[in-house]
Amino acid sequence: MTPKVTLKGISVGQLVQMEFTKKTEILGPWLKEGNLVLIYANRGLGKTFFALQIAQAVATEGTFLKWKAGKSSSVCLFDGEMGLESLSMRVGSIIDNSEVEMGRDAMKIVTFEHFGLKMPNLSDPEDQEIYTAESAGSDLIIIDNLLTCSRPMDSRLHDNETAQWGRIQEWLIKMRQAGKSVVLIHHAGKSGSQLGTSQRENIMDTVIALKKPARNVMIDGFQAELYFEKHRNFYGKDTEPLFIEYETSEWGSTWKWSTLRAQVYCEVMKLHEEGVKVKDIALMLNLSSFEIQSVIQL
């Protein structure tokens, strides 16, 4: 006998009459309540610093780059790469440079050292319960990073990347349904795109890429270009690429930002005033001669 099917679809008329609670911006339009976010970059572009700064801003109702936290939210950060000593130094530096005091319980940190040699496997449904339990009281979950927090369930089986991601995706959807936001930190591959299956981007509300600038200035810290490669429900100036810089000195650390458009203009005009030829500027900044000439003539 064919089992009876309960129909759950709704009409378009019912859909447009439904009322939804407006989601609070946790940190700008790209990170709202219940959002799933993927941030990826090559090594050396400050992924962990970026993740920690997001956590600090969210936990203190503070500001990071151009974004202001909409409210103070509890954060749970899972770090599968850095030990407690290194994290203590980085978190301490962030707290010392913050204008807002962080509550003792505002941010929780879980590292591989809490479990021995490696993090629980986020692609294993049983281990997912550990992540769920550890982050039970948190509004924002940060996973730093996918490579160290997930792996095949059994090396003897054909547990490919797509299958692994399918299980992680199910957990992410559960977190979203519970009203939690999740930020995944990931690595870029040799091509510059995020490493591995592109299926990761399908359920994401926001995908951010941090990329090395064409003309990288040597500083104690790092510089990066920030691109919104996916931006669900926010548009225009909110998605404009940024130039970001993190620099440390004996007086502390600072974050700076500008639009990428403004940064390119400054770079072009500086080189032009130094007498560098248009074609050479184009090579240095990975732009066309026409684009350089257009900037100079503004």
Coordinates of C-alpha atoms in Angstrom, one line a residue:
M1 CA 0.0 0.0 0.0
T2 CA 1.3 3.4 -0.9
P3 CA 1.8 5.5 2.2
K4 CA -0.4 8.6 2.5
V5 CA 1.5 11.8 1.7
T6 CA 0.8 15.0 3.6
L7 CA 1.0 18.0 1.3
K8 CA 3.0 20.9 2.8
G9 CA 3.2 23.4 0.0
I10 CA 1.5 26.8 0.1
S11 CA 0.1 29.0 -2.6
V12 CA 1.7 32.1 -3.8
G13 CA -1.2 34.1 -2.3
Q14 CA -0.4 32.6 1.1
L15 CA 3.3 33.2 0.7
V16 CA 3.0 37.0 0.0
Q17 CA 0.6 37.4 3.0
M18 CA 3.0 35.8 5.4
E19 CA 4.7 38.2 7.9
F20 CA 8.3 37.6 8.9
T21 CA 10.3 39.1 11.7
K22 CA 13.1 41.3 10.4
K23 CA 16.5 39.8 11.1
T24 CA 18.8 41.8 13.3
E25 CA 22.2 42.7 11.8
I26 CA 24.8 41.0 13.9
L27 CA 27.6 42.8 12.0
G28 CA 26.5 44.7 9.0
P29 CA 24.1 43.5 6.3
W30 CA 26.3 40.5 5.4
L31 CA 26.0 38.8 8.9
K32 CA 22.4 38.7 10.2
E33 CA 20.6 36.4 12.6
G34 CA 20.5 32.9 11.1
N35 CA 22.9 33.7 8.3
L36 CA 25.5 31.2 6.9
V37 CA 28.8 32.9 5.8
L38 CA 31.9 31.5 4.1
I39 CA 35.1 33.5 4.3
Y40 CA 38.1 32.2 2.4
A41 CA 41.7 33.3 1.7
N42 CA 45.2 32.1 0.9
R43 CA 47.6 31.7 3.8
G44 CA 49.2 34.9 5.1
L45 CA 46.1 37.0 4.6
G46 CA 45.0 37.1 8.2
K47 CA 42.1 34.6 8.2
T48 CA 42.3 34.0 12.0
F49 CA 42.9 37.6 12.9
F50 CA 39.8 38.4 10.7
A51 CA 37.7 35.8 12.4
L52 CA 38.8 36.9 15.9
Q53 CA 38.1 40.5 15.1
I54 CA 34.6 39.5 14.0
A55 CA 34.1 37.6 17.2
Q56 CA 35.3 40.6 19.3
A57 CA 33.1 43.1 17.6
V58 CA 30.0 40.9 17.8
A59 CA 30.6 40.0 21.5
T60 CA 31.0 43.7 22.5
E61 CA 28.5 45.4 20.2
G62 CA 31.6 47.0 18.7
T63 CA 32.8 48.0 15.3
F64 CA 35.0 46.1 12.8
L65 CA 36.1 47.9 9.6
K66 CA 33.0 49.7 8.3
W67 CA 30.5 47.6 10.1
K68 CA 28.8 48.1 13.5
A69 CA 27.3 45.3 15.5
G70 CA 23.5 45.6 15.8
K71 CA 23.6 44.2 19.3
S72 CA 25.9 42.3 21.8
S73 CA 25.7 38.6 20.9
S74 CA 27.4 35.6 22.4
V75 CA 30.1 33.9 20.3
C76 CA 31.6 30.4 20.2
L77 CA 34.8 30.1 18.2
F78 CA 36.1 26.6 17.2
D79 CA 39.8 26.7 16.2
G80 CA 41.4 23.6 14.8
E81 CA 44.7 25.1 13.9
M82 CA 46.0 27.3 16.7
G83 CA 46.8 26.2 20.2
L84 CA 45.6 28.0 23.4
E85 CA 48.9 29.8 23.9
S86 CA 48.9 31.4 20.4
L87 CA 45.2 32.2 20.6
S88 CA 45.7 33.8 24.1
M89 CA 48.3 36.1 22.6
R90 CA 46.1 37.1 19.7
V91 CA 42.9 37.5 21.7
G92 CA 44.9 39.5 24.3
S93 CA 46.1 41.9 21.6
I94 CA 42.6 42.4 20.3
I95 CA 41.2 43.1 23.8
D96 CA 44.0 45.5 24.6
N97 CA 43.2 47.5 21.5
S98 CA 39.5 47.5 22.0
E99 CA 37.7 50.6 23.2
V100 CA 34.9 48.4 24.6
E101 CA 35.4 46.0 27.4
M102 CA 34.4 42.4 26.7
G103 CA 32.4 40.4 29.3
R104 CA 34.1 37.3 30.6
D105 CA 31.5 35.0 29.2
A106 CA 30.8 36.9 25.9
M107 CA 33.1 34.7 23.8
K108 CA 33.9 31.0 24.2
I109 CA 36.9 29.4 22.5
V110 CA 37.3 25.7 21.8
T111 CA 40.5 24.4 20.3
F112 CA 42.0 21.0 19.3
E113 CA 43.9 21.0 22.6
H114 CA 40.6 20.4 24.4
F115 CA 40.3 17.1 22.5
G116 CA 43.9 15.9 22.3
L117 CA 45.4 15.8 18.8
K118 CA 42.5 17.0 16.6
M119 CA 39.1 18.6 16.5
P120 CA 35.9 16.6 16.5
N121 CA 34.9 15.8 12.9
L122 CA 32.2 18.3 11.7
S123 CA 31.3 15.9 8.9
D124 CA 30.5 13.1 11.4
P125 CA 26.9 13.3 12.7
E126 CA 28.0 12.0 16.1
D127 CA 30.8 14.6 16.4
Q128 CA 28.4 17.3 15.3
E129 CA 26.7 16.8 18.6
I130 CA 29.8 18.1 20.3
Y131 CA 29.8 21.3 18.2
T132 CA 26.1 21.7 19.0
A133 CA 26.5 21.2 22.7
E134 CA 29.6 23.5 23.0
S135 CA 27.8 26.3 21.1
A136 CA 24.4 25.8 22.8
G137 CA 24.4 29.2 24.4
S138 CA 25.9 31.1 21.5
D139 CA 24.3 33.3 18.9
L140 CA 27.3 33.2 16.5
I141 CA 29.4 30.1 15.7
I142 CA 32.8 30.6 14.0
I143 CA 34.5 27.5 12.6
D144 CA 38.2 28.2 11.9
N145 CA 38.8 26.3 9.7
L146 CA 37.0 23.7 7.5
L147 CA 40.2 21.8 6.7
T148 CA 41.1 21.2 10.4
C149 CA 37.6 20.7 11.7
S150 CA 36.4 18.2 9.1
R151 CA 37.7 15.1 7.3
P152 CA 36.6 11.8 5.9
M153 CA 34.7 9.7 8.5
D154 CA 36.7 6.6 7.6
S155 CA 39.8 6.6 5.4
R156 CA 39.0 3.0 4.3
L157 CA 35.7 4.1 2.7
H158 CA 35.1 6.2 -0.4
D159 CA 33.9 9.2 1.6
N160 CA 34.5 11.9 -0.9
E161 CA 34.4 15.6 -0.4
T162 CA 30.8 16.0 -1.7
A163 CA 29.5 13.4 0.7
Q164 CA 31.4 15.1 3.6
W165 CA 30.0 18.5 2.7
G166 CA 26.5 17.0 2.5
R167 CA 26.6 16.0 6.1
I168 CA 28.1 19.4 7.2
Q169 CA 25.4 21.2 5.2
E170 CA 22.7 19.3 7.1
W171 CA 24.2 20.5 10.4
L172 CA 24.5 24.1 9.1
I173 CA 20.8 24.1 8.1
K174 CA 19.9 22.9 11.6
M175 CA 21.9 25.8 13.1
R176 CA 20.2 28.3 10.8
Q177 CA 16.7 26.9 11.8
A178 CA 17.7 27.4 15.4
G179 CA 18.4 31.0 14.7
K180 CA 22.1 30.8 15.0
S181 CA 24.6 32.4 12.6
V182 CA 27.6 30.4 11.4
V183 CA 30.8 31.8 9.9
L184 CA 33.0 29.2 8.2
I185 CA 36.7 30.1 7.6
H186 CA 38.3 28.2 4.7
H187 CA 41.4 28.2 2.5
A188 CA 41.8 29.2 -1.1
G189 CA 43.3 26.9 -3.7
K190 CA 46.1 27.6 -6.1
S191 CA 43.6 29.1 -8.6
G192 CA 42.5 31.7 -6.0
S193 CA 39.0 30.2 -5.6
Q194 CA 37.9 28.5 -2.5
L195 CA 39.5 25.1 -2.1
G196 CA 37.4 22.1 -3.0
T197 CA 33.8 21.7 -4.0
S198 CA 31.9 24.8 -5.1
Q199 CA 28.7 23.2 -3.6
R200 CA 29.6 24.9 -0.3
E201 CA 28.5 28.2 -1.7
N202 CA 24.9 27.0 -2.5
I203 CA 23.4 27.4 0.9
M204 CA 25.5 30.4 2.0
D205 CA 23.9 33.8 2.4
T206 CA 27.3 35.5 2.1
V207 CA 30.6 34.5 0.5
I208 CA 33.7 36.7 1.2
A209 CA 37.0 36.4 -0.5
L210 CA 40.2 38.0 0.9
K211 CA 42.8 38.3 -1.9
K212 CA 46.4 39.6 -2.0
P213 CA 46.7 43.0 -3.6
A214 CA 48.5 43.4 -6.9
R215 CA 50.9 45.8 -5.3
N216 CA 51.6 44.6 -1.8
V217 CA 53.4 47.0 0.6
M218 CA 55.6 45.5 3.2
I219 CA 54.2 46.1 6.7
D220 CA 54.1 44.4 10.0
G221 CA 50.8 42.8 9.4
F222 CA 48.9 42.2 6.1
Q223 CA 46.9 43.9 3.4
A224 CA 44.1 42.3 1.5
E225 CA 41.3 43.1 -1.0
L226 CA 37.9 42.0 0.3
Y227 CA 35.3 40.9 -2.3
F228 CA 31.6 39.9 -1.7
E229 CA 31.3 37.0 -4.1
K230 CA 27.8 36.2 -2.9
H231 CA 25.5 38.6 -1.2
R232 CA 21.9 37.5 -0.5
N233 CA 19.5 40.3 0.3
F234 CA 22.0 43.2 0.3
Y235 CA 23.2 45.2 -2.7
G236 CA 24.8 48.3 -4.0
K237 CA 27.4 50.1 -1.8
D238 CA 27.0 47.4 0.8
T239 CA 28.7 45.0 -1.6
E240 CA 31.5 47.3 -2.8
P241 CA 35.0 45.7 -2.7
L242 CA 37.2 47.0 0.1
F243 CA 40.9 47.4 0.7
I244 CA 41.8 46.4 4.3
E245 CA 45.0 46.6 6.3
Y246 CA 46.1 45.2 9.6
E247 CA 49.3 46.6 11.1
T248 CA 51.0 46.1 14.4
S249 CA 53.5 48.4 16.1
E250 CA 54.9 49.0 19.6
W251 CA 51.8 51.0 20.3
G252 CA 49.4 48.2 19.4
S253 CA 47.5 47.0 16.3
T254 CA 45.2 48.9 14.0
W255 CA 42.7 48.0 11.3
K256 CA 42.2 50.4 8.3
W257 CA 39.9 50.2 5.4
S258 CA 38.9 52.1 2.3
T259 CA 36.9 51.2 -0.8
L260 CA 39.0 49.4 -3.3
R261 CA 38.2 52.0 -5.9
A262 CA 39.6 54.8 -3.6
Q263 CA 42.8 52.7 -2.9
V264 CA 43.4 52.1 -6.7
Y265 CA 43.0 55.8 -7.4
C266 CA 45.6 56.7 -4.7
E267 CA 48.0 54.0 -6.0
V268 CA 47.7 55.1 -9.6
M269 CA 48.1 58.8 -8.8
K270 CA 51.1 58.2 -6.6
L271 CA 52.9 56.2 -9.2
H272 CA 51.9 58.7 -11.9
E273 CA 53.3 61.6 -9.9
E274 CA 56.5 59.6 -9.4
G275 CA 56.9 59.5 -13.2
V276 CA 56.0 55.8 -13.8
K277 CA 54.7 55.2 -17.3
V278 CA 51.1 54.2 -17.8
K279 CA 51.9 50.7 -19.2
D280 CA 54.2 50.1 -16.2
I281 CA 51.5 51.2 -13.7
A282 CA 49.1 48.8 -15.5
L283 CA 51.5 45.9 -15.1
M284 CA 52.2 46.7 -11.4
L285 CA 48.5 46.9 -10.5
N286 CA 47.2 44.2 -12.9
L287 CA 45.0 46.6 -14.8
S288 CA 44.7 47.7 -18.4
S289 CA 46.4 50.8 -19.7
F290 CA 43.0 52.1 -20.6
E291 CA 41.8 51.8 -16.9
I292 CA 45.0 53.5 -15.7
Q293 CA 44.5 56.4 -18.2
S294 CA 40.9 56.7 -17.2
V295 CA 41.9 57.2 -13.5
I296 CA 44.6 59.7 -14.4
Q297 CA 42.1 61.8 -16.4
L298 CA 39.5 62.0 -13.6

